[in-house]
Amino acid sequence: MPIPTHLITGFLGVGKTTAIRHLLAHRPAGERWAVLVNEFGQVGVDEQLMEGEDVAIRQVPGGCLCCVSSQAFTVGLNRLIREERPARILIEPTGLGHPARVIETLTGEFYRQVLDLRAVITLIDARHLASPRHRTHPTWQDQIALADVLVANKADLYSDAEREAFLDFARRLDPPKSRTALVSQGALDPAWLDLPAHPKRSVEDTHDPLGDTHHPGHDDLLGDTHHPEYAHGDLLGDTHHPEYAHGDSHDSPAGTRSDWFLATQHGDGYHGISWLLGPAVRLAHEGLIELLHGGAWDRTKGVLHTDRGWFTLNRVSGEGTLEPRTPGQETRLEIIHHAPLDAGRLDARLRSLRL
Ligand SMILES: Nc1nc2c(ncn2[C@@H]2O[C@H](COP(=O)(O)OP(=O)(O)OP(=O)(O)O)[C@@H](O)[C@H]2O)c(=O)[nH]1
Ligand SMILES: [Mg+2]
């Protein structure tokens, strides 16, 4: 029997991981589920955010599933299927990915006998309906167009006007969705997973759920998509699973072991910097907070080791938290923004915080 499989999609930071955690917490007792998480950044953090859930999780960092990571995606997915034999698979593509291509892969010849792609659940932040940067972004539009279930998350943060704007937007969608809803903390009803899935458009179709913006085709996007650049490329054994040097085979040219990995990338109109720092690296807490709260970046997330212990960072455009957590393996930090980031300056600041 093909495995019921779901895409939980939505733009950067709208609450996909939060929603997956909610679904996992409400799954039928004893049922084995698996999760595949894809991230724009090079090191990946979401797997750590889902820790503690009794499920198999595979992380595919380094850009959109259908682009540079396509091989890592299929390898990760195949391993999940083979090793875990899950009753259900949830897939979180990067908020900056190309969902139509991912759907094409999942419904293509290779997976047709193995996976049964069910309802695509798309989360949005209804406040983005008033943001031209989001409304004109092809990925934002595609995520909504491809949704079977469209959910406005973070409803606790909306004004009455923003709620109304979502309800009005949802009413005007053509074709209508199987379900639209407003929720907080990703509180999806597990029953939505089994709502009808509509036949999906082909990748080459362009779609604009608003009818009033230009939507460049996928190939236009690829002209400027996902160019990872490694500051320490010589340290990398595998571009999709960056590791700081931690063994003889990874000694740096100078012969000293490096525990500081930095990578930058850009694609789909966004820029990212990723750090992966060895277990021995600790950062000065106060200075780190100042650095992270000082920049109004679109997305920051990480697992951080400071002189006050281990913390999980999860922020979207200035909203979010830094919370104590159980000790991690290493420090991971991702900064993603719609404008270019000065990686050299930010890295120098972070290095100055090393204790
Ligand atoms: N106030 C509020 N915050 C929320 C809600 N849902 C999620 N968040 C917060 O929003 C931030 C991003 O949530 P995630 O679940 O990590 O978002 P995501 O879509 O997986 O993010 P990416 O994978 O980076 O694209 C976190 O700080 C969450 O705690 C909500 O309903 N209300
Ligand atoms: Mg996530």
Coordinates of C-alpha atoms and ligand atoms in Angstrom, one line a residue:
M1 CA 0.0 0.0 0.0
P2 CA 1.4 3.4 -0.9
I3 CA 2.2 5.5 2.2
P4 CA -0.1 8.6 2.8
T5 CA 2.2 11.6 2.3
H6 CA 1.6 15.2 3.0
L7 CA 3.3 18.5 2.1
I8 CA 3.1 21.1 4.9
T9 CA 4.1 24.1 3.0
G10 CA 4.2 27.9 3.5
F11 CA 6.5 30.9 3.4
L12 CA 9.5 31.4 5.5
G13 CA 8.7 31.3 9.3
V14 CA 4.9 30.9 9.0
G15 CA 4.8 28.0 11.4
K16 CA 5.3 24.8 9.4
T17 CA 7.5 23.1 12.0
T18 CA 5.2 24.2 14.7
A19 CA 2.3 22.6 12.8
I20 CA 4.1 19.4 12.2
R21 CA 4.9 19.1 15.9
H22 CA 1.3 19.6 16.6
L23 CA 0.2 16.9 14.2
L24 CA 2.8 14.5 15.6
A25 CA 1.5 15.1 19.1
H26 CA -2.0 14.3 18.0
R27 CA -1.3 11.3 15.8
P28 CA -3.0 8.0 16.7
A29 CA -1.2 6.2 19.5
G30 CA 1.4 3.7 18.4
E31 CA 1.3 4.8 14.8
R32 CA 4.8 5.4 13.2
W33 CA 5.1 8.6 11.3
A34 CA 8.1 10.1 9.6
V35 CA 9.1 13.6 8.8
L36 CA 11.4 15.0 6.0
V37 CA 12.4 18.6 6.5
N38 CA 14.1 20.7 3.8
E39 CA 15.7 24.0 4.6
F40 CA 17.0 27.0 2.7
G41 CA 20.0 27.4 4.9
Q42 CA 23.1 25.2 4.6
V43 CA 23.2 23.7 8.1
G44 CA 19.6 23.1 9.0
V45 CA 18.0 23.7 12.3
D46 CA 14.4 22.3 12.1
E47 CA 15.4 18.8 13.0
Q48 CA 16.6 20.1 16.4
L49 CA 13.4 22.0 16.8
M50 CA 11.5 18.7 16.5
E51 CA 13.7 16.8 18.9
G52 CA 11.8 15.0 21.6
E53 CA 9.1 13.7 19.2
D54 CA 9.1 10.0 18.9
V55 CA 9.4 9.9 15.1
A56 CA 12.0 9.4 12.4
I57 CA 13.2 12.8 11.1
R58 CA 15.5 13.4 8.2
Q59 CA 16.8 16.9 7.4
V60 CA 17.8 18.0 3.9
P61 CA 19.5 21.5 4.2
G62 CA 20.9 23.6 1.5
G63 CA 18.1 24.9 -0.6
C64 CA 14.9 23.9 -2.4
L65 CA 14.2 20.2 -2.6
C66 CA 13.7 20.3 -6.3
C67 CA 16.9 22.2 -7.1
V68 CA 20.4 21.6 -5.6
S69 CA 19.1 19.2 -3.0
S70 CA 17.1 17.0 -5.3
Q71 CA 19.5 14.0 -4.8
A72 CA 19.7 14.6 -1.1
F73 CA 15.9 14.7 -1.1
T74 CA 15.3 11.4 -2.8
V75 CA 18.1 9.7 -0.8
G76 CA 16.6 11.0 2.4
L77 CA 13.1 10.1 1.4
N78 CA 14.1 6.6 0.2
R79 CA 15.9 5.9 3.5
L80 CA 12.9 7.0 5.5
I81 CA 10.6 4.7 3.5
R82 CA 13.0 1.7 3.6
E83 CA 14.2 2.0 7.2
E84 CA 11.1 3.3 9.0
R85 CA 8.2 2.0 7.0
P86 CA 6.1 4.8 8.3
A87 CA 2.3 4.8 8.4
R88 CA 2.4 8.5 7.2
I89 CA 5.1 10.9 5.9
L90 CA 5.0 14.6 6.5
I91 CA 7.3 16.7 4.3
E92 CA 8.2 20.3 5.1
P93 CA 9.7 21.9 2.1
T94 CA 11.7 25.1 2.5
G95 CA 9.6 28.2 2.7
L96 CA 11.5 29.4 -0.3
G97 CA 11.2 26.3 -2.4
H98 CA 9.3 25.5 -5.6
P99 CA 6.3 23.4 -4.4
A100 CA 5.1 22.5 -7.9
R101 CA 8.4 20.7 -8.7
V102 CA 8.3 18.9 -5.3
I103 CA 4.8 17.7 -6.1
E104 CA 5.9 16.6 -9.5
T105 CA 8.7 14.5 -8.0
L106 CA 6.4 12.9 -5.4
T107 CA 3.7 12.0 -7.9
G108 CA 6.1 11.0 -10.6
E109 CA 6.9 7.6 -11.9
F110 CA 9.6 6.9 -9.3
Y111 CA 7.3 7.3 -6.3
R112 CA 3.9 6.5 -7.8
Q113 CA 3.7 3.0 -6.4
V114 CA 5.3 3.9 -3.1
L115 CA 3.7 7.2 -2.0
D116 CA 0.2 8.5 -2.0
L117 CA 0.4 12.3 -2.0
R118 CA -2.7 13.5 -0.1
A119 CA -3.9 16.9 0.8
V120 CA -1.3 19.7 0.5
I121 CA -1.6 21.9 3.6
T122 CA -0.4 25.5 3.1
L123 CA 0.1 27.8 6.0
I124 CA 0.2 31.6 5.5
D125 CA 0.6 34.6 7.8
A126 CA -2.5 36.6 6.9
R127 CA -0.5 39.8 7.6
H128 CA 1.4 39.0 4.5
L129 CA -1.7 39.7 2.4
A130 CA -0.9 43.4 2.9
S131 CA 2.8 42.9 2.0
P132 CA 3.7 43.5 -1.7
R133 CA 7.0 41.6 -1.1
H134 CA 5.1 38.5 -0.2
R135 CA 2.1 38.8 -2.6
T136 CA 4.3 39.3 -5.6
H137 CA 6.7 36.4 -4.7
P138 CA 6.1 33.5 -7.1
T139 CA 6.7 30.9 -4.3
W140 CA 4.2 32.6 -2.0
Q141 CA 1.7 32.5 -4.9
D142 CA 2.4 28.9 -5.8
Q143 CA 2.1 27.7 -2.2
I144 CA -1.4 29.1 -2.1
A145 CA -2.4 28.0 -5.6
L146 CA -1.3 24.4 -4.8
A147 CA -2.9 24.2 -1.4
D148 CA -5.8 21.8 -0.8
V149 CA -6.1 23.2 2.7
L150 CA -5.2 26.8 3.3
V151 CA -4.6 27.8 6.9
A152 CA -3.8 31.3 8.3
N153 CA -1.6 30.6 11.3
K154 CA -0.5 33.0 14.1
A155 CA -4.1 34.2 14.3
D156 CA -3.3 35.3 17.9
L157 CA -1.3 38.1 16.3
Y158 CA -3.9 39.4 13.9
S159 CA -6.0 42.5 14.1
D160 CA -9.7 42.2 13.2
A161 CA -9.0 43.7 9.9
E162 CA -6.3 41.1 9.1
R163 CA -8.6 38.3 10.1
E164 CA -11.3 39.8 7.8
A165 CA -8.8 40.2 5.0
F166 CA -7.9 36.5 5.2
L167 CA -11.6 35.4 5.2
D168 CA -12.3 37.6 2.2
F169 CA -9.2 36.3 0.4
A170 CA -10.2 32.7 1.1
R171 CA -13.7 33.3 -0.1
R172 CA -12.5 34.6 -3.5
L173 CA -10.1 31.7 -4.2
D174 CA -10.9 29.9 -7.4
P175 CA -11.0 27.0 -7.4
P176 CA -12.1 26.9 -3.7
K177 CA -10.0 24.9 -1.2
S178 CA -11.2 21.8 0.5
R179 CA -10.9 23.8 3.7
T180 CA -9.7 27.2 4.9
A181 CA -9.1 28.0 8.5
L182 CA -7.6 30.4 11.0
V183 CA -5.4 28.8 13.7
S184 CA -2.7 29.6 16.3
Q185 CA 0.4 27.6 17.1
G186 CA 0.0 25.4 14.1
A187 CA -3.1 23.7 15.6
L188 CA -4.1 21.9 12.5
D189 CA -7.0 19.4 12.8
P190 CA -5.4 16.0 11.9
A191 CA -8.6 15.2 10.0
W192 CA -7.6 17.8 7.4
L193 CA -4.8 15.5 6.3
D194 CA -7.4 13.3 4.7
L195 CA -9.5 15.9 3.0
P196 CA -9.7 15.6 -0.8
A197 CA -6.6 16.6 -2.7
H198 CA -7.1 18.3 -6.0
P199 CA -5.3 17.4 -9.2
K200 CA -2.3 19.6 -9.4
R201 CA -1.3 21.9 -12.2
S202 CA 1.7 21.2 -14.2
V203 CA 4.9 23.0 -13.2
E204 CA 5.0 25.0 -16.4
D205 CA 1.7 26.7 -15.7
T206 CA 1.9 30.0 -14.0
H207 CA -0.7 30.8 -11.5
D208 CA -1.6 33.9 -9.7
P209 CA -4.2 33.5 -7.0
L210 CA -4.7 37.2 -6.9
G211 CA -4.9 37.8 -10.6
D212 CA -3.0 41.1 -10.4
T213 CA 0.7 40.4 -10.4
H214 CA 3.3 39.1 -12.8
H215 CA 4.5 35.6 -12.1
P216 CA 7.8 34.7 -13.7
G217 CA 8.1 31.0 -14.7
H218 CA 10.2 28.6 -12.9
D219 CA 13.1 28.8 -15.3
D220 CA 13.3 32.6 -14.8
L221 CA 13.8 31.9 -11.1
L222 CA 16.5 29.3 -11.6
G223 CA 18.7 31.9 -13.2
D224 CA 19.3 33.3 -9.8
T225 CA 18.6 30.3 -7.6
H226 CA 20.6 28.7 -4.9
H227 CA 24.2 29.4 -5.3
P228 CA 25.8 28.2 -2.1
E229 CA 29.2 29.8 -1.5
Y230 CA 31.4 28.4 1.1
A231 CA 33.8 30.4 3.1
H232 CA 35.6 27.2 4.0
G233 CA 34.7 25.0 1.1
D234 CA 37.9 23.0 1.5
L235 CA 36.5 21.7 4.8
L236 CA 33.4 20.2 3.2
G237 CA 33.1 16.5 2.6
D238 CA 29.6 16.9 1.2
T239 CA 28.0 20.2 0.3
H240 CA 24.5 19.1 1.5
H241 CA 25.8 18.0 4.9
P242 CA 28.4 20.5 5.9
E243 CA 30.5 19.5 8.8
Y244 CA 33.1 21.5 10.6
A245 CA 36.4 19.7 10.5
H246 CA 36.5 17.2 13.3
G247 CA 38.7 14.4 12.2
D248 CA 42.1 13.8 10.6
S249 CA 40.6 13.6 7.2
H250 CA 39.2 17.1 7.6
D251 CA 42.3 18.9 8.8
S252 CA 42.5 22.4 7.4
P253 CA 45.4 23.4 5.1
A254 CA 47.2 24.9 8.0
G255 CA 47.0 21.5 9.8
T256 CA 44.9 23.0 12.6
R257 CA 41.4 21.6 13.2
S258 CA 38.7 24.1 12.4
D259 CA 35.5 24.1 14.4
W260 CA 34.0 27.1 12.6
F261 CA 32.1 26.5 9.4
L262 CA 30.4 29.3 7.5
A263 CA 28.4 29.2 4.3
T264 CA 26.4 31.8 2.4
Q265 CA 23.8 31.4 -0.3
H266 CA 21.2 33.3 -2.3
G267 CA 18.2 32.3 -4.3
D268 CA 14.6 33.2 -4.9
G269 CA 15.3 36.8 -3.9
Y270 CA 16.7 35.8 -0.4
H271 CA 20.1 35.7 1.1
G272 CA 21.3 33.4 3.8
I273 CA 24.3 32.9 6.1
S274 CA 24.8 29.6 8.0
W275 CA 27.2 28.8 10.8
L276 CA 28.0 25.4 12.2
L277 CA 30.4 25.6 15.2
G278 CA 32.1 22.8 17.0
P279 CA 31.0 21.5 20.4
A280 CA 33.8 23.3 22.1
V281 CA 32.7 26.7 20.9
R282 CA 30.8 28.9 23.4
L283 CA 29.6 32.4 22.6
A284 CA 29.2 35.4 24.9
H285 CA 25.5 35.5 25.7
E286 CA 24.9 39.2 26.1
G287 CA 26.8 40.1 22.9
L288 CA 25.0 37.4 21.0
I289 CA 21.6 38.7 22.0
E290 CA 22.7 42.2 21.0
L291 CA 23.8 40.9 17.6
L292 CA 20.7 38.8 17.0
H293 CA 18.2 41.4 18.2
G294 CA 20.0 44.2 16.4
G295 CA 19.2 43.1 12.9
A296 CA 15.6 43.0 11.8
W297 CA 16.2 40.0 9.6
D298 CA 13.4 38.0 8.0
R299 CA 14.4 34.8 9.7
T300 CA 16.9 33.8 12.4
K301 CA 17.0 30.4 13.9
G302 CA 19.5 28.3 15.7
V303 CA 20.8 26.1 18.5
L304 CA 23.3 28.1 20.4
H305 CA 25.9 27.3 23.1
T306 CA 26.6 30.3 25.2
D307 CA 28.1 31.0 28.6
R308 CA 24.6 30.7 30.1
G309 CA 23.9 27.2 28.5
W310 CA 22.2 26.0 25.4
F311 CA 19.4 27.9 23.7
T312 CA 17.0 27.5 20.8
L313 CA 16.6 30.7 18.8
N314 CA 13.4 31.0 16.6
R315 CA 12.6 34.4 15.3
V316 CA 10.7 35.9 12.3
S317 CA 11.1 39.6 11.4
G318 CA 11.7 40.6 15.0
E319 CA 9.1 38.3 16.6
G320 CA 10.0 35.1 18.4
T321 CA 12.0 33.7 21.2
L322 CA 15.3 32.5 22.6
E323 CA 14.6 29.7 25.0
P324 CA 16.8 27.4 27.1
R325 CA 17.1 23.9 25.8
T326 CA 18.8 20.6 26.5
P327 CA 22.5 20.5 25.4
G328 CA 22.9 20.2 21.7
Q329 CA 25.7 18.7 19.6
E330 CA 27.0 21.9 18.2
T331 CA 26.0 25.5 17.6
R332 CA 23.9 26.1 14.5
L333 CA 22.8 29.5 13.3
E334 CA 20.9 30.6 10.2
I335 CA 20.2 34.2 9.2
I336 CA 18.0 34.7 6.1
H337 CA 17.0 38.1 4.7
H338 CA 15.5 39.5 1.6
A339 CA 18.3 42.1 1.2
P340 CA 22.0 41.2 0.9
L341 CA 23.8 40.3 4.1
D342 CA 27.4 41.3 4.9
A343 CA 28.7 37.9 5.8
G344 CA 32.2 39.1 6.5
R345 CA 31.1 41.7 9.0
L346 CA 28.6 39.4 10.7
D347 CA 31.1 36.6 10.9
A348 CA 33.7 38.9 12.4
R349 CA 31.2 40.0 15.0
L350 CA 30.2 36.4 15.8
R351 CA 33.9 35.5 16.1
S352 CA 34.5 38.3 18.5
L353 CA 31.9 36.7 20.8
R354 CA 33.8 33.4 21.0
L355 CA 34.9 32.7 24.6
Ligands
LIG1 N1 2.5 34.2 18.1 C1 2.6 33.0 17.4 N2 3.8 32.6 17.0 C2 3.9 31.4 16.3 C3 2.7 30.7 15.9 N3 3.1 29.6 15.2 C4 4.4 29.6 15.2 N4 4.9 30.7 15.8 C5 6.3 31.1 16.0 O1 6.8 31.5 14.7 C6 8.2 31.1 14.6 C7 8.4 30.3 13.4 O2 7.8 29.0 13.6 P1 8.2 27.7 12.8 O3 7.2 26.7 13.1 O4 9.7 27.4 13.1 O5 8.1 28.2 11.3 P2 8.5 27.5 9.9 O6 7.5 27.8 8.9 O7 8.8 26.1 10.2 O8 9.9 28.3 9.6 P3 10.9 27.9 8.4 O9 11.1 26.4 8.4 O10 12.2 28.6 8.8 O11 10.4 28.4 7.1 C8 8.6 30.4 15.9 O12 9.1 31.4 16.8 C9 7.2 29.9 16.4 O13 7.2 29.8 17.9 C10 1.4 31.3 16.3 O14 0.4 30.8 16.0 N5 1.5 32.4 17.0
MG2 MG 10.5 25.0 9.7

